[in-house]
Structure formats: structure tokens, C-alpha cells
Coordinates of C-alpha atoms and ligand atoms in Angstrom, one line a residue:
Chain A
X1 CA 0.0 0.0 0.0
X2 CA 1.5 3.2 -0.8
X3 CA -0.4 6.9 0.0
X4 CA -1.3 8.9 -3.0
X5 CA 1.2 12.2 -3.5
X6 CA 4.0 12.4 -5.4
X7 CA 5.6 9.2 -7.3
X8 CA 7.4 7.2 -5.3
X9 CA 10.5 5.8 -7.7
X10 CA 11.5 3.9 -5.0
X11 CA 15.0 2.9 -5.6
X12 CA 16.1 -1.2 -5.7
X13 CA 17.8 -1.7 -2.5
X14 CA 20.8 -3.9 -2.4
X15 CA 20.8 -5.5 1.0
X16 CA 23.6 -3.9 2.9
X17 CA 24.5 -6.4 5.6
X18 CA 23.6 -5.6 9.3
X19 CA 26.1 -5.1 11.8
X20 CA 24.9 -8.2 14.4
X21 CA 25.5 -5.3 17.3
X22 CA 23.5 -2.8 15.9
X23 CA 20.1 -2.1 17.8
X24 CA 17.2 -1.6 15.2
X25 CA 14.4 0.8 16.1
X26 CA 11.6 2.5 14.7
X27 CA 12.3 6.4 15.0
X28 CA 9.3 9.3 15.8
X29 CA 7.6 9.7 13.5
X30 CA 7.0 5.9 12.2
X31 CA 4.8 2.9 14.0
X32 CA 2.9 -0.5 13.6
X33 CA -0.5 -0.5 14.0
X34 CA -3.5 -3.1 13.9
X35 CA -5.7 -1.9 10.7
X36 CA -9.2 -3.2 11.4
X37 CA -10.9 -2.5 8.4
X38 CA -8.2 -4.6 6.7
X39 CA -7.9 -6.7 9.1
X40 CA -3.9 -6.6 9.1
X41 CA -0.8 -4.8 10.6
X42 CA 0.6 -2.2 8.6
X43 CA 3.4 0.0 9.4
X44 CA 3.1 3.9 9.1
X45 CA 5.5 6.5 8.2
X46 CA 5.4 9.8 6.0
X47 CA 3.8 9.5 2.9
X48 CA 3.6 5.8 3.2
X49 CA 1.7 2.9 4.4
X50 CA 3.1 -0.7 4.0
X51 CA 1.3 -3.8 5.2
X52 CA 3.4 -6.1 6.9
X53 CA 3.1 -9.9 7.2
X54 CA 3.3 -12.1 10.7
X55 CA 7.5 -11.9 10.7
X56 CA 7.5 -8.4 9.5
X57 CA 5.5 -7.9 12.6
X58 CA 7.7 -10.0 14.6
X59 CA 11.2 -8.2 14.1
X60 CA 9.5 -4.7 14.4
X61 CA 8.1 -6.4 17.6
X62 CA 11.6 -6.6 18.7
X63 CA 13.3 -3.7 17.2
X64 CA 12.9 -1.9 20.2
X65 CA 16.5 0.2 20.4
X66 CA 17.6 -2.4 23.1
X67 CA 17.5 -5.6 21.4
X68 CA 21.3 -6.4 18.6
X69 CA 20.0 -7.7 15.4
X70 CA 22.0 -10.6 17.0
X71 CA 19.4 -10.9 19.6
X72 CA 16.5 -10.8 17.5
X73 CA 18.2 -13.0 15.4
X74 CA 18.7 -15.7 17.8
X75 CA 14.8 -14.6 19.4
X76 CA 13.1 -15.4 16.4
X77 CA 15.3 -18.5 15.2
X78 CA 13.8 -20.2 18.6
X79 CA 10.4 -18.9 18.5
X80 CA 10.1 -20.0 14.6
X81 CA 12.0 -22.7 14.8
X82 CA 13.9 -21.8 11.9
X83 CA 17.6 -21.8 11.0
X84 CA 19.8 -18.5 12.3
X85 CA 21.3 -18.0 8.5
X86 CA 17.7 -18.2 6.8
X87 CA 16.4 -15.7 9.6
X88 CA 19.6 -13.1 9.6
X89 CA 19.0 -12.7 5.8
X90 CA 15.5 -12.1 5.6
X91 CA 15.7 -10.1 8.5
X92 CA 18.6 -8.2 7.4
X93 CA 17.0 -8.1 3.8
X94 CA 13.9 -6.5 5.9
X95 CA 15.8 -4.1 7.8
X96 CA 18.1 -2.6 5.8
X97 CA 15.5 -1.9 2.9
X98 CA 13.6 0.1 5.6
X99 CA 16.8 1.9 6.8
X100 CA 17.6 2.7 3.4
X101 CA 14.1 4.3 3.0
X102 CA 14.6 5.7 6.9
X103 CA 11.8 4.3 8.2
X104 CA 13.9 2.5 10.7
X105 CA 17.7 3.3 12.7
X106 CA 20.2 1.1 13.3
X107 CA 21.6 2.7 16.4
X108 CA 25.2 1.5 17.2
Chain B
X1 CA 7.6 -7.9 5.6
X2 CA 6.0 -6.0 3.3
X3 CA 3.0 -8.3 1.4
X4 CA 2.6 -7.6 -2.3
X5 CA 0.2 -4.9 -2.8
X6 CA -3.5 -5.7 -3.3
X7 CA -4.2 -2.1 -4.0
X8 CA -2.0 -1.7 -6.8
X9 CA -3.3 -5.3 -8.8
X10 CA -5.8 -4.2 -11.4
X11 CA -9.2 -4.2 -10.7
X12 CA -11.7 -6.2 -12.4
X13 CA -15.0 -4.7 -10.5
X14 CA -15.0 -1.0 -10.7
X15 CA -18.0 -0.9 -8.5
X16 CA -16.4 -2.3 -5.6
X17 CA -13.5 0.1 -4.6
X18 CA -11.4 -1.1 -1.9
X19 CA -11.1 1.3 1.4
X20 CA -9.3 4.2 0.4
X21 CA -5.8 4.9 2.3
X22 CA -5.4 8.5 2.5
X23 CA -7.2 11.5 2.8
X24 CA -6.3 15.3 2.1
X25 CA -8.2 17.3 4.3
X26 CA -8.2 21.3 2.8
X27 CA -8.9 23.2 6.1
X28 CA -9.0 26.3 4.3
X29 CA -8.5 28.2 1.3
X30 CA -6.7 31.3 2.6
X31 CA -3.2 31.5 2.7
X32 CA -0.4 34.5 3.2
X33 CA 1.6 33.3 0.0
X34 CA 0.4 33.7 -3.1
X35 CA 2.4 31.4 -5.8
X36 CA 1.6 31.5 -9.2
X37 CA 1.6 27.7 -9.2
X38 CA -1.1 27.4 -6.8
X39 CA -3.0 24.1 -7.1
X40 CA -6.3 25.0 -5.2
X41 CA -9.5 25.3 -7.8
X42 CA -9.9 28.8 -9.6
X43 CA -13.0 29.4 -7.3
X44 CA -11.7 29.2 -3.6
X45 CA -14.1 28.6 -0.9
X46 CA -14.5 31.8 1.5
X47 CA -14.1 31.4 4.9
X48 CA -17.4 31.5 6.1
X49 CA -18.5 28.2 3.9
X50 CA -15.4 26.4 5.8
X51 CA -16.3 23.6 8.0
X52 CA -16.1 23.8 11.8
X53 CA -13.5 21.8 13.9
X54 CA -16.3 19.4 15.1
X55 CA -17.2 18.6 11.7
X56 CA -13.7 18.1 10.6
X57 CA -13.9 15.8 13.6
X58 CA -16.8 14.0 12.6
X59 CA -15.3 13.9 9.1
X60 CA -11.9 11.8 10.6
X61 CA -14.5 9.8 12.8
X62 CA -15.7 8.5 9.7
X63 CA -12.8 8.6 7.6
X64 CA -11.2 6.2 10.2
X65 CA -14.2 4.2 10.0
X66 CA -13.9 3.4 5.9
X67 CA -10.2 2.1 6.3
X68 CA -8.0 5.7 5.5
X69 CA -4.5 5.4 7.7
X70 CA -2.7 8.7 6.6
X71 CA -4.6 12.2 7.1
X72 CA -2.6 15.3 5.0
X73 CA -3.9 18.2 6.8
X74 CA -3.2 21.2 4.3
X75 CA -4.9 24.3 2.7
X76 CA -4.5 26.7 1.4
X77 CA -2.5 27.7 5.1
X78 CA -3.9 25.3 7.8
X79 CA -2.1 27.5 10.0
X80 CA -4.4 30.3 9.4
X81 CA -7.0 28.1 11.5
X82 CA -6.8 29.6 14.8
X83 CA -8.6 25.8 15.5
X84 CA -6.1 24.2 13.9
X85 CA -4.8 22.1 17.1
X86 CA -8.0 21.3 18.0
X87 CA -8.6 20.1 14.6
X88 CA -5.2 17.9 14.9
X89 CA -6.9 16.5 18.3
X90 CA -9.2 15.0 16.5
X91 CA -7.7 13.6 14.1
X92 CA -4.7 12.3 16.8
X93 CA -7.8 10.7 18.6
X94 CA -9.2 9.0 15.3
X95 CA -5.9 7.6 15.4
X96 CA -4.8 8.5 11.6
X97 CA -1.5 9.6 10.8
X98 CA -1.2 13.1 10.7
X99 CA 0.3 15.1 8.7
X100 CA 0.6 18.7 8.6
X101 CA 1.3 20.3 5.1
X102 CA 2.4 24.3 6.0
X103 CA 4.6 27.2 3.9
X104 CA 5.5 27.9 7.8
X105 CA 3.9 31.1 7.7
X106 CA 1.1 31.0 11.3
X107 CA 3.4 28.7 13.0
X108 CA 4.7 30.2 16.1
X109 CA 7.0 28.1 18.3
X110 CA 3.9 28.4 20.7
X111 CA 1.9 26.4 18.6
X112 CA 4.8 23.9 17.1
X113 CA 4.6 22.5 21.2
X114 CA 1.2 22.9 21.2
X115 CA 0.6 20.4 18.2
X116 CA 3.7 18.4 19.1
X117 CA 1.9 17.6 22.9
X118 CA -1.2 16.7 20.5
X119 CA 0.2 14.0 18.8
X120 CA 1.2 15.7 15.8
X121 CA 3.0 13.0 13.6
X122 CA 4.8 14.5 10.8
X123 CA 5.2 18.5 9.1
X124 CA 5.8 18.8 5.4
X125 CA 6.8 22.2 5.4
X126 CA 7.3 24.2 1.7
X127 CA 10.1 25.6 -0.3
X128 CA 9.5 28.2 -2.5
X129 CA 13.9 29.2 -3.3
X130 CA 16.9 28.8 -1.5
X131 CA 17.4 32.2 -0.7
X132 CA 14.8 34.4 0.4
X133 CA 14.7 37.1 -2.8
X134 CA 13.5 34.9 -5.6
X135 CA 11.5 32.5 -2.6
X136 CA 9.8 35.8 -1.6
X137 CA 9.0 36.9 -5.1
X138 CA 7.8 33.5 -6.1
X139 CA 5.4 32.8 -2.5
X140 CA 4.7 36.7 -2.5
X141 CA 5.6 37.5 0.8
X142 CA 8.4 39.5 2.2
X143 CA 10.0 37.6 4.8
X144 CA 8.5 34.5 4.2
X145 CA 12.1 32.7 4.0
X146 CA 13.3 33.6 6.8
X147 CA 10.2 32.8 9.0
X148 CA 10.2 29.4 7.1
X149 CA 13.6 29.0 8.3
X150 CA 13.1 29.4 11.4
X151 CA 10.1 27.3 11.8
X152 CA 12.3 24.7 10.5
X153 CA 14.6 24.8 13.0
X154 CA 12.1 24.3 15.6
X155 CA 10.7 21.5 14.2
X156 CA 14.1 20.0 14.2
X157 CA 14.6 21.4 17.7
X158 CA 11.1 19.4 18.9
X159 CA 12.0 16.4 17.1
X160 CA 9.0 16.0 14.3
X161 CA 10.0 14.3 11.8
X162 CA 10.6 16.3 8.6
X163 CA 9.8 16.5 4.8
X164 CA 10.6 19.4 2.4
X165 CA 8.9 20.0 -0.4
X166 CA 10.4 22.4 -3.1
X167 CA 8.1 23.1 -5.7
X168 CA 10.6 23.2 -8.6
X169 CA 10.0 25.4 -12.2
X170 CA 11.8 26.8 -14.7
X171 CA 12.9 29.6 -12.5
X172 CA 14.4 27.4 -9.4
X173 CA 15.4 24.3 -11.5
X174 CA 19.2 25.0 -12.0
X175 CA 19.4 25.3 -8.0
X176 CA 18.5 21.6 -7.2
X177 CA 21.8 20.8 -5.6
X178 CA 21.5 23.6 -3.0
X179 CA 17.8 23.1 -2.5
X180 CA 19.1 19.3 -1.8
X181 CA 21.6 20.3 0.2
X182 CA 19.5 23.4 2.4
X183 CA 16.8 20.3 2.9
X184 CA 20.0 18.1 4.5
X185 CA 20.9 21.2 6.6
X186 CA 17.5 22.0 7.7
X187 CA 17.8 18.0 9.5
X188 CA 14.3 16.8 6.6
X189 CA 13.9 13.2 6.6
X190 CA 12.5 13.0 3.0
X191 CA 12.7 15.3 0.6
X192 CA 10.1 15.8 -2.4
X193 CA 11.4 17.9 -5.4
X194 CA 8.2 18.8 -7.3
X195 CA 8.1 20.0 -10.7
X196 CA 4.7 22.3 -10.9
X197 CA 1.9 20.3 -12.3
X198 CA -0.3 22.4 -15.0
X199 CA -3.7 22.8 -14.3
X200 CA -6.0 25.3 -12.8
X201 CA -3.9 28.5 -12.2
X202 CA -0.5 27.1 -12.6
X203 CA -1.8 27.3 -16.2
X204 CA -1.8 30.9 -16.4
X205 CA 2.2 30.8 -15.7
X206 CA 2.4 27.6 -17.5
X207 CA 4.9 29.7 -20.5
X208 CA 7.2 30.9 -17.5
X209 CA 7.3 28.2 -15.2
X210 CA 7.8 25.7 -17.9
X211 CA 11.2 24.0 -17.2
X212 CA 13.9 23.3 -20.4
X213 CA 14.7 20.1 -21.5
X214 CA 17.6 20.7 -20.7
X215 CA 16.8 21.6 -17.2
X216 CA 14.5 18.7 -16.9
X217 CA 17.1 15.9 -18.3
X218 CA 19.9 17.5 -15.5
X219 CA 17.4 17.5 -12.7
X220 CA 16.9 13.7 -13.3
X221 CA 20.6 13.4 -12.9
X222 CA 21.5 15.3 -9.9
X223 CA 18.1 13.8 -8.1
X224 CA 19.3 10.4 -9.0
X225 CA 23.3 10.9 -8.1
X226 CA 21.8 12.6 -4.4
X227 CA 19.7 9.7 -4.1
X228 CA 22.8 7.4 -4.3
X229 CA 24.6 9.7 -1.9
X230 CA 22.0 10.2 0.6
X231 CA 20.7 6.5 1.1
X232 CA 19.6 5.9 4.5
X233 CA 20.3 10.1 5.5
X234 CA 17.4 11.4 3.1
X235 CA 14.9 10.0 1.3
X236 CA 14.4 12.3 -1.8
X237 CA 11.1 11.5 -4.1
X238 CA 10.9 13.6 -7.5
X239 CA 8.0 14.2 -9.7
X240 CA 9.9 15.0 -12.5
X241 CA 8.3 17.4 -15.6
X242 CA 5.9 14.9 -17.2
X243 CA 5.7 17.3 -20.2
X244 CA 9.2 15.8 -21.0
X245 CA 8.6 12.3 -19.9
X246 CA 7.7 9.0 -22.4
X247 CA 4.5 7.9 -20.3
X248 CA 2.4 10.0 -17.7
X249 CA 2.7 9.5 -14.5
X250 CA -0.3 7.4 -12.5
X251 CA -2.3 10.2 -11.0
X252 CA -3.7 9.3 -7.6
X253 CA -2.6 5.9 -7.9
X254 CA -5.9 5.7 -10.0
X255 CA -9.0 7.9 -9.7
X256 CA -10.9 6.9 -7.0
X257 CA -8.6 3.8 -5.6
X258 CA -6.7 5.1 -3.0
X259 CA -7.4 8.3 -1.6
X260 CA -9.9 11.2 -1.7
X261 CA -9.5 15.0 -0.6
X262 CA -11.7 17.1 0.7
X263 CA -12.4 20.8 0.1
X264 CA -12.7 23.6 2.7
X265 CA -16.5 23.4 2.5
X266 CA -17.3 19.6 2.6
X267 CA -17.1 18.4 -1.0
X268 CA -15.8 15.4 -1.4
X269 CA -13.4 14.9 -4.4
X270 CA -11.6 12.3 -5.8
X271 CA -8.1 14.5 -6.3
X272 CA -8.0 18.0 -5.7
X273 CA -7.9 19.6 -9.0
X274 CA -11.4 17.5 -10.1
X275 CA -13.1 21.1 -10.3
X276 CA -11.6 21.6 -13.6
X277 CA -13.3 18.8 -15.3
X278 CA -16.7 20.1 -16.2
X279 CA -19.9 17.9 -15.4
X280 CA -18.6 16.0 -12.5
X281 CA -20.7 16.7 -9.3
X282 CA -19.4 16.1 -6.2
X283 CA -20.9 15.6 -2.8
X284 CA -20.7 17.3 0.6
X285 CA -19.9 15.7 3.7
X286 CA -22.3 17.9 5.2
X287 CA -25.1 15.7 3.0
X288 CA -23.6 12.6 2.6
X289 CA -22.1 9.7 4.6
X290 CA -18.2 9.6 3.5
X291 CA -18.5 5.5 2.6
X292 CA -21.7 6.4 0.7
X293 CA -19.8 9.0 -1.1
X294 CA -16.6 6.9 -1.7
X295 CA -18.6 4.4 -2.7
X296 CA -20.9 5.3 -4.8
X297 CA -20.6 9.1 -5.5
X298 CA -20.9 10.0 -9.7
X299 CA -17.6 11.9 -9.4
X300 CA -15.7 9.0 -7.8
X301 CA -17.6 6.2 -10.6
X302 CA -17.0 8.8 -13.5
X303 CA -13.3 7.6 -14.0
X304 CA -12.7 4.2 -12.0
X305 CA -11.7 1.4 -13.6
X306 CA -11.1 1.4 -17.2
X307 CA -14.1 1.1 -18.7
X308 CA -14.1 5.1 -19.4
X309 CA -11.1 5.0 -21.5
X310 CA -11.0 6.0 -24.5
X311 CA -8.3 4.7 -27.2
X312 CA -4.9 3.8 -27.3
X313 CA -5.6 3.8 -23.8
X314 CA -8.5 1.6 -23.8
X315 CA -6.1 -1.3 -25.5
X316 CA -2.9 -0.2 -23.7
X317 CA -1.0 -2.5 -21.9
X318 CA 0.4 -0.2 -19.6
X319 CA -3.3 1.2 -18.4
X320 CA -2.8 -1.1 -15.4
X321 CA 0.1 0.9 -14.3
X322 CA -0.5 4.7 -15.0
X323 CA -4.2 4.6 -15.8
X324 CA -4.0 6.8 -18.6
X325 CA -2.6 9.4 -16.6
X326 CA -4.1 12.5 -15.2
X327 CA -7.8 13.3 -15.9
X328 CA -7.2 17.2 -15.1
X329 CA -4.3 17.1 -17.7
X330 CA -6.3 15.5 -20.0
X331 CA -9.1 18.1 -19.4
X332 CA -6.9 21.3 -19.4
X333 CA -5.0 20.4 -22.6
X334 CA -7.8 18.5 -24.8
X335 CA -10.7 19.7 -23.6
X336 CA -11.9 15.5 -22.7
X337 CA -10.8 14.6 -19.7
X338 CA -11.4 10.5 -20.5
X339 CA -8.6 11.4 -23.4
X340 CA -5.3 10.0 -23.3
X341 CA -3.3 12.2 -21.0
X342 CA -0.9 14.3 -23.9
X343 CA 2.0 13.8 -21.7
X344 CA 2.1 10.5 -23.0
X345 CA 4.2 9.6 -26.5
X346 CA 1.4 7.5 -27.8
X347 CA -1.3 10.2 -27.5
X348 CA -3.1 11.4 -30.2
X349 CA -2.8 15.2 -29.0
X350 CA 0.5 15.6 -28.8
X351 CA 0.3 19.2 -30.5
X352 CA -0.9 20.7 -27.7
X353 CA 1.8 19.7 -25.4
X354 CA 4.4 20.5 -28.5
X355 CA 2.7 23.9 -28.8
X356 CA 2.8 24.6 -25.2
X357 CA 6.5 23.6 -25.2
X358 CA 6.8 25.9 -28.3
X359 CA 5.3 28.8 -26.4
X360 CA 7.2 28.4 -23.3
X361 CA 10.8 28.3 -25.2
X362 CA 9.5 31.0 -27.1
X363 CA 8.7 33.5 -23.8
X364 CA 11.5 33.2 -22.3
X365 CA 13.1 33.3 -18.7
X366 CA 11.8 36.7 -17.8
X367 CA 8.0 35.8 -18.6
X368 CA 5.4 37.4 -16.5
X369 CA 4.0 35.1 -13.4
X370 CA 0.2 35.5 -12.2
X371 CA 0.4 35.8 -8.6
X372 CA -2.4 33.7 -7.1
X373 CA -5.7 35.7 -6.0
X374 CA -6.7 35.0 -2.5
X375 CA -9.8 33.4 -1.2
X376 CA -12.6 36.0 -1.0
X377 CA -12.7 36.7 3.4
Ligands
LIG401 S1 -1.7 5.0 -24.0 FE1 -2.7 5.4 -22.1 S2 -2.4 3.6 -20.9 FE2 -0.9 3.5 -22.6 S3 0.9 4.4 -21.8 FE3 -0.2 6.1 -22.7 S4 -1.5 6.9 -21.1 FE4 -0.7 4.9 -20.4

């Protein structure tokens, strides 16, 4: 989902890896929200709307500025049952394509 | 992650829109600045036609209710609202995004806190130059810059996040870098260099604000090299000058899919130059339910879908992605607004764009501008 407004053009982003100590957090300005009427979370930022799916929600869940990306990482890996490499990837896939469009920090 | 888009896959049942996701609320028509390339109708809406806060409230209420996520709050001046926080209350506590689109001008560090302890989500604040004499000449108000300037620097000093949006024309075109660069220092998070769009009174200018080719192919390039630069420090989004482009650009996402704007007095439109295309009748909140309206008002049905089209759009395979462009465009330069939008190479009319490019190259740099009117009080 994308507002209406100006085109977007939104550039390919080629996934920079994420420094495993980095802390991920959303910054003012940008937050997850339940959307009833579609029944779904989306996440919402200036000029844009995106709708996110169940692991989308759950690394925004945890990008809280405490958590590393190691930690969340490692977090969802258990919960998901799922193998650390696939997880990093999409994760870090996830996370820097939102940094890149600053809709999230990577705090040091 | 981000799903794939459902809003963007063509639609086969124009009578069932999905929920729109953004709405542009006009407070008001009236506004210190006065810029040629004003976007607000011919006929603006005098101040005592304006709806009051509560119905603006009522209005988010039920814009909430239909499934919008992202209010733009913008004018005219919201600013010159003296409601205008309580307005921004409302729409904090209908829990939409909120936006606030300003020149600056009306917005005292008073009530930057004020909106900021509201809930206030985001400013888009405006750019007429980079310096304040051609700014001020352009907006029409001495000492417009500077206040914008400092308004900016309160926002950065309260911590809303920030875009800038520089109208760009002929006349400002050549000094992209250092409007790039002025939005960096200023601390904006996104950045949105837009070329004037022609319709309504921009068209009276249309001869002097026209940008070069040249101009327009060196815009594309610096955008694109600060884009590379500034990944992750600013996001910069460009409507480029579709008079030069190969294919139009896709107006509103498509009429009547994704958002809908309403005027200063309660009409409900689907973009906010639909005024210019004669015949359409729109309704008023102030008569209407909003889902009734986005649902099934004529003005929203007159261009859904692609059943209106007319040819090459109508067998186009690209109609799924611009949908034929922009109706006003179509309407201000053929006189049909379901034609082919002339910025595109495969329309028919092409001689009025050529002619308009013809007549801009011909006036000059120095052509006259038409300082915009203001709304009646
Ligand atoms: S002919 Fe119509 S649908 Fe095809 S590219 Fe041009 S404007 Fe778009």
C-alpha cells in the first residue's frame, strides 16, 4: 500500500549487511498499528503505508533500540523454529531496505 | 515484511472500490503566499462556507471508520486556522496519521509545542527558493524565508519528523543541488522535489514556469546521483516534468482507488484539482455519509476502472500501471478529460503539449507570473 502524492521511484535496494551489534528501532515519526478495516498490521510513516506480514510484525516487535539484530536474530530463530542464517537474511533483507528508506535506525 | 500490494493489482469490479488509504483534508482556502503555481481550484471557498473543527472531527471519525490510515492536513494555510490544534486533536484521537502540510507562515513556536503535545505526527513544510529574494517573489511575501527558516529549525529542535517540499520550475530548476543540500541542513527526513503540475492556475504561468529540457534531463541526474549519496540520510522523491517524460505518471494511484480529498466546504473529491473537469458533481460531507460517497458518489464512478477509457488507452497495456494518466491534464490540454493524457508519446494530441512547449521556449526566462488571488474573506 502506498499513499497517493507524489511518485514514489522507490530505488532497488541492495541489501547492505547488518552489523549483528547494531540495535534496530523504529524512530518518531514511524509505527505498527492493527488496521481493522483490513484486518492486518501495517506499518506507518510519512507518505507511506506498508502492510506487513506475521515476521514483518515480529522483528518490528523486537526492534525496540535495546535488542542487537544478533538478539533478534537468535529470538526469532527459537520462537520460529527456523535456522539462524535463513532468519539473519531475511531479516537483514527487511531491515536494511527500511533503513535505506529511513523508516527505521540502526543505532550502534 | 511487506506483502505484495492488493491495492496496486488491477481491478476487475470498478463498483467495488477497496477502502481508500489517505485523505487530504483542505482546512482552508486562505493563505499568506500567493504562488503562481497554486493548485487550489480557480474558485476558492470563502471562509465562512469552511467547515467547523467538530465537523472536521466528525469527518476523521468516519474517515477512520472506511479504512484511511494517513490524514494530510493542508490548505491553502492550515495554519491560518486559529482551531487548527484542536482540529489535529481529532484527528490524533481518530488515530490517523497526521500530517501537517504548511509554507510555515502562522506557525509560532507556541503552537509547534502545542501540536507536538497533541500528537502531531509528521510536518511537510514548503520551499519556494533557496534564498529568500527569488523565494519571496515567487510565495509573494516579504519575509516568508526567513520565517520558514526558522520554523524549520524548531521542528528540528522538537523532534518532528521532517519532509521538504520544493516546488521546482523553470525559474528554481538549476538550483537543485542547494535546495538538496538546504533540505540536508535543515535535519528533513524526505525530501520531495516537485516540478509544478499544470492545471487550474499554474496554467496561467504555464509559459514561464515551464522547465527546459535541458533543465529537466539534469534535474533527473543530480536527483538520481543525491539519491545514491544520501541512502539511509534522506529519502528524496521527484515528480519529474511529465511534459518531457515518455508515459504519464499514475495520478492518484488511479482515480478513486486510493485516496480522496476534501475541500474547505465539505465536498468530497476524488483528487484536488477535479473542479476543472466540467460535469462532475461532487458531494458534501455535510449531505452525505463519507463510505456512501466513496462508494458510490458519480464523481468517484466517473473515472474508475477502465471502462471510461478512450483509445490507445483503452487497449494499452500499460493502463494497469499509469491509468491513462491524469484526468485534469487531459481536461486542461484536450478539452476531454477521459482522453489520453498528452504527456504521453502515444497520444493522439501531442500538438498541444508541442505547442505549449513551443510557447514556453519562445517566452523566455523573464516571462510574467500570475500571482495567485486570495480566497474572497
Ligand atoms: S496510451 Fe494510455 S495507458 Fe498507454 S501508456 Fe499512454 S497513457 Fe498509459
Amino acid at each position: 500500500m502506498s499513499a497517493p502524492g507524489p511518485a514514489r521511484n522507490r530505488a532497488p535496494a541492495p541489501p547492505a549487511p547488518i552489523d549483528p551489534a547494531a540495535r534496530p528501532a523504529l524512530p518518531r515519526g514511524v509505527r505498527v498499528r492493527w488496521d481493522a478495516v483490513r484486518q492486518g498490521w501495517v506499518l506507518l510513516a510519512p507518505e507511506r503505508a506498508l502492510r506487513l506480514d506475521q515476521i514483518g510484525v515480529a522483528i518490528l516487535e523486537r526492534a525496540d533500540g535495546a535488542r542487537s539484530f544478533a538478539d533478534i536474530v537468535a529470538d526469532l530463530a527459537a520462537a520460529y523454529d527456523a535456522p539462524p542464517e535463513r532468519i539473519a537474511a531475511d531479516a537483514g533483507r527487511f531491515l536494511s531496505a527500511l533503513a535505506a528508506r529511513r523508516m527505521i535506525e540502526l543505532r550502534p | 515484511m511487506t506483502a505484495p500490494d492488493p491495492q496496486t493489482a488491477p481491478r476487475q469490479a470498478p463498483e467495488a472500490p477497496p477502502p481508500p488509504i489517505a485523505m487530504l483534508a483542505e482546512l482552508t482556502h486562505r493563505c499568506p503566499l500567493s504562488c503562481p503555481y497554486c493548485s487550489n481550484p480557480l474558485e476558492l471557498t470563502a471562509r465562512s462556507a469552511e467547515l467547523s473543527a467538530e465537523e472536521w472531527a466528525d469527518a476523521f471519525r468516519q474517515a477512520a471508520a472506511l479504512g484511511v490510515l494517513q490524514l494530510h492536513l493542508s490548505g491553502g494555510e492550515p495554519a491560518s486556522r486559529r482551531d487548527l490544534e484542536q482540529i489535529v486533536a481529532a484527528a490524533v484521537e481518530a488515530e490517523l496519521y497526521t500530517n501537517l502540510i504548511t509554507s510555515g507562515v502562522g506557525l509560532t513556536p507556541r503552537r509547534l509545542e502545542a501540536l507536538d503535545e497533541i500528537g502531531l505526527d509528521h510536518v511537510q513544510l514548503s520551499l519556494q527558493g533557496v534564498e529568500a529574494g527569488p523565494a519571496d517573489q515567487i510565495g509573494g511575501y516579504r519575509g516568508g524565508f526567513a520565517r520558514k527558516m526558522e520554523v524549520a529549525r524548531e521542528i528540528a529542535r522538537i523532534g518532528f519528523p521532517l519532509t521538504i517540499n520544493a516546488v521546482m520550475h523553470r525559474r528554481n530548476l538549476d538550483r537543485l543541488e542547494e535546495t538538496i543540500e538546504l533540505a540536508l541542513r535543515l535535519g528533513a527526513r524526505r525530501l520531495e522535489v516537485a516540478c509544478v503540475q499544470f492545471h487550474g492556475w499554474a496554467m496561467r504561468s504555464r509559459a514561464a514556469l515551464l522547465p527546459t529540457r535541458e533543465q529537466a534531463l539534469r534535474a533527473r541526474d543530480v536527483v538520481a546521483e543525491a539519491r545514491e549519496r544520501l541512502r539511509g540520510v534522506m529519502v528524496i522523491d521527484f515528480v519529474p516534468p511529465d511534459y518531457y517524460a515518455e508515459f504519464p505518471k499514475a495520478c492518484m494511484g488511479g482515480w478513486g482507488s486510493t485516496g480522496l480529498n476534501v475541500a474547505p466546504d465539505g465536498r468530497v473529491l476524488p483528487c484536488h484539482a477535479a473542479e476543472t473537469i466540467p460535469g462532475l458533481s461532487f458531494d458534501n460531507l455535510r449531505r452525505r455519509p463519507l463510505a456512501e460517497i466513496w462508494l458510490r458518489s458519480e464523481a468517484f464512478a466517473a473515472f474508475r476502472g477502465f471502462d471510461w477509457m478512450e483509445e490507445p488507452c483503452a487497449s494499452c497495456e500499460r493502463k494497469t500501471r499509469d491509468f491513462g494518466g491524469c484526468r485534469c491534464q487531459a481536461q486542461a490540454m484536450t478539452g476531454r478529460a477521459s482522453a489520453t493524457d498528452p504527456t504521453c508519446s502515444r497520444s493522439p494530441d501531442r500538438a498541444a503539449l508541442d505547442a505549449a512547449l513551443r510557447e514556453a521556449a519562445e517566452a523566455g526566462a523573464e516571462a510574467p507570473l500570475v500571482p495567485r488571488a486570495p480566497a474572497p474573506g
